XYZ file of C-alpha atoms in Angstrom:
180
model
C 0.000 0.000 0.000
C 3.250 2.232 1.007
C 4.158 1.338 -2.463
C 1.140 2.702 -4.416
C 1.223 5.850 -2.196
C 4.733 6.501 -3.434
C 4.214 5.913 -6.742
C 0.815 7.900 -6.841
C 2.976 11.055 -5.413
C 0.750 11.126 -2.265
C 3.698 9.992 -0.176
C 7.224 11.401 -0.540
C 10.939 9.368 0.694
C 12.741 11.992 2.560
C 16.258 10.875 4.136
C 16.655 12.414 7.720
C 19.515 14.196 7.576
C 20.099 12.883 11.672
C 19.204 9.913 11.851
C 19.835 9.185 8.557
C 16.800 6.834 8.001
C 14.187 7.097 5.485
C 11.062 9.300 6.687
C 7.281 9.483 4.884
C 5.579 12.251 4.868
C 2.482 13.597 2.759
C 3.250 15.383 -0.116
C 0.680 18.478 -1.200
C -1.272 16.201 -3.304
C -1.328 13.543 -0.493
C -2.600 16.392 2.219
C -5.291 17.045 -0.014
C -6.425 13.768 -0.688
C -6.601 13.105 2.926
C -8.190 15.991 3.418
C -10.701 14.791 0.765
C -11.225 11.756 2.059
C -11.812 12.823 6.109
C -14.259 15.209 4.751
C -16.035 12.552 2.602
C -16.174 10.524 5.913
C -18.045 13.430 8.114
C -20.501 13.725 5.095
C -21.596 10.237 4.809
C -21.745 9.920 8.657
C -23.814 13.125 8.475
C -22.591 14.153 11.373
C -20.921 17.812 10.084
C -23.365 19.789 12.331
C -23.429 17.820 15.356
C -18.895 17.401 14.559
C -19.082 21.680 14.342
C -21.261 22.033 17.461
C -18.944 19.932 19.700
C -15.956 22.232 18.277
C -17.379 25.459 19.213
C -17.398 23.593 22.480
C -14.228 22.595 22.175
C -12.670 26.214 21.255
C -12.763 27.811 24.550
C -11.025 24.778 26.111
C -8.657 24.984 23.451
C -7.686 28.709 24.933
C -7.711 27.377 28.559
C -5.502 24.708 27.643
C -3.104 27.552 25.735
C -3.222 29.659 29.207
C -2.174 26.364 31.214
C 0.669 25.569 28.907
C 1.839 29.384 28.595
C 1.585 29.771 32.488
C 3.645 26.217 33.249
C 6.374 27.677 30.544
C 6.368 31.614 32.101
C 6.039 32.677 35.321
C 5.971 36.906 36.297
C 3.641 39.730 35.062
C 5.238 41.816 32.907
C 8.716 42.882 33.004
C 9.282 40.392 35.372
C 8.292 37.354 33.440
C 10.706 34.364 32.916
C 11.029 31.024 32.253
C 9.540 28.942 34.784
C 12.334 26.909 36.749
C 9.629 25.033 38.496
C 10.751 25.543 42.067
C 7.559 27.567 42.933
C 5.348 24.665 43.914
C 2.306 26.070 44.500
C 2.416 27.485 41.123
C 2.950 24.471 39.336
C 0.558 23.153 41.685
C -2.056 25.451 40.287
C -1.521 25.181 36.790
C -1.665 21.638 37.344
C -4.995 21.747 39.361
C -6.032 23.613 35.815
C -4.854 21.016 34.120
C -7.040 18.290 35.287
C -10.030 20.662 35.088
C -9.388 21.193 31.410
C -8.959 17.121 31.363
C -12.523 16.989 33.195
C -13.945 18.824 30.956
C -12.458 17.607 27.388
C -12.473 14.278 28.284
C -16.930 13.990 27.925
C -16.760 15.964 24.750
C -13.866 13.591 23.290
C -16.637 10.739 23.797
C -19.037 12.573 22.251
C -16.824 13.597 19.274
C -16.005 9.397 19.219
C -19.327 8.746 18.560
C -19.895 10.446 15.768
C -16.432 9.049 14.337
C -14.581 6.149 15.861
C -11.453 7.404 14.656
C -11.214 9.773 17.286
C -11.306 7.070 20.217
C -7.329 7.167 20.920
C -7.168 10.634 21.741
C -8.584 10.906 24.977
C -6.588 7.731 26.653
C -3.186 9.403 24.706
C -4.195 12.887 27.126
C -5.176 10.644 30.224
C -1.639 9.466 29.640
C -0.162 12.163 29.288
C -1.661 13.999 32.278
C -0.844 10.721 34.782
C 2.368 10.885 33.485
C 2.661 14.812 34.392
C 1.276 13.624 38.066
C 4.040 11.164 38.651
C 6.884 13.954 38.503
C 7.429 13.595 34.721
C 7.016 17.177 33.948
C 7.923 17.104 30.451
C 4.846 14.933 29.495
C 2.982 18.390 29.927
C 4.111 20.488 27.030
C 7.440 18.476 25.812
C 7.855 17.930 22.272
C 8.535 14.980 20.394
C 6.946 12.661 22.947
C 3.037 12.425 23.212
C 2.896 15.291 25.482
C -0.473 16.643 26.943
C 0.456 19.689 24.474
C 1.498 17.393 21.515
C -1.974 14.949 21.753
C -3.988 18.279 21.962
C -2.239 19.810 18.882
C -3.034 16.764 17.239
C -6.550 16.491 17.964
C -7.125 19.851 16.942
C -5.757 19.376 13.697
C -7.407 16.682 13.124
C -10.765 18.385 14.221
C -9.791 21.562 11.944
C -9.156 19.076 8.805
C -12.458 17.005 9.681
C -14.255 20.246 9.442
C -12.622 21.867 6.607
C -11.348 24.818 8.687
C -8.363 26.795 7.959
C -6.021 27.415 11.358
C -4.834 30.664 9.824
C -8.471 31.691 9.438
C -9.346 31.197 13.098
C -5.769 32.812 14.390
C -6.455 36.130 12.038
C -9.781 36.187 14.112
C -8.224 36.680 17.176
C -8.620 32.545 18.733
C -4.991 31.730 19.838
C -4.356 28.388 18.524
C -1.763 25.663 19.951
């Protein structure tokens, strides 16, 4: 199937110049086709409105979860804003605490947005990870990169909510919605 990709140009061979393997990633005409293809899903589900509703639900979480993540990266007002070195406890306490709130509240909407398309099911179990993994000391599990932080899984689920929908992530940062 790899194969046909290639060959159909949907798929491109790109050599990592670190690791030196060969990665896949989706060329133009492959992002399109995918995006094609999710969108073709949603309609025969006919589920678009009922998929839209639940992300205008999900948009204001989405900027709670941006204030968490900019709040466990800065601490200060003003002037007086730097990186957060993490030895303020309570802080990270309270960003945490805001955390799991966001968590409450996501996770209910995830199982609604599941059953309208199944695809959907891993993310909330990839942010309960995440999160548990944040509560055991593993701090980087919040916003790290490159590892299926809380940050990364949300990032992803957005996307893929955006591309369901047909919604342009530029379009919604020009209107003034900060976007992960």
């Amino acid at each position: 199937m790899l194969a046909d990709l290639i060959d159909r140009g949907l798929i491109l061979e790109r050599r990592n110049p670190i690791t030196g393997t060969i990665d896949l990633v989706l060329s133009d005409p492959g992002r399109a086709e995918g995006e094609r293809l999710v969108a073709a899903e949603l309609d025969a589900a006919g589920h678009r409105p009922a998929l839209r509703g639940l992300y205008e639900m999900f948009r204001p979480l989405n900027t709670r979860l941006l204030r968490v993540c900019a709040d466990w990266q800065v601490v200060g007002d003003g002037d007086e804003r730097r990186l957060n070195d993490h030895c303020d406890a309570a802080h990270d306490r309270a960003v945490l605490d805001r955390l799991a709130a966001v968590d409450s509240d996501v996770q209910p909407l995830l199982d609604k947005v599941t059953a309208l398309l199944d695809r959907f099911e891993t993310y909330g179990p990839r942010l309960r990870a995440a999160r548990a993994r944040v509560e055991a000391g593993e701090l980087q599990w919040l916003d790290g990169a490159q590892i299926d932080s809380y940050h990364t899984v949300w990032f992803h689920l957005h996307e893929d909510l955006l591309v369901t929908l047909g919604l342009d992530r530029a379009r919604e940062t020009e209107s003034g919605i900060s976007l992960p």
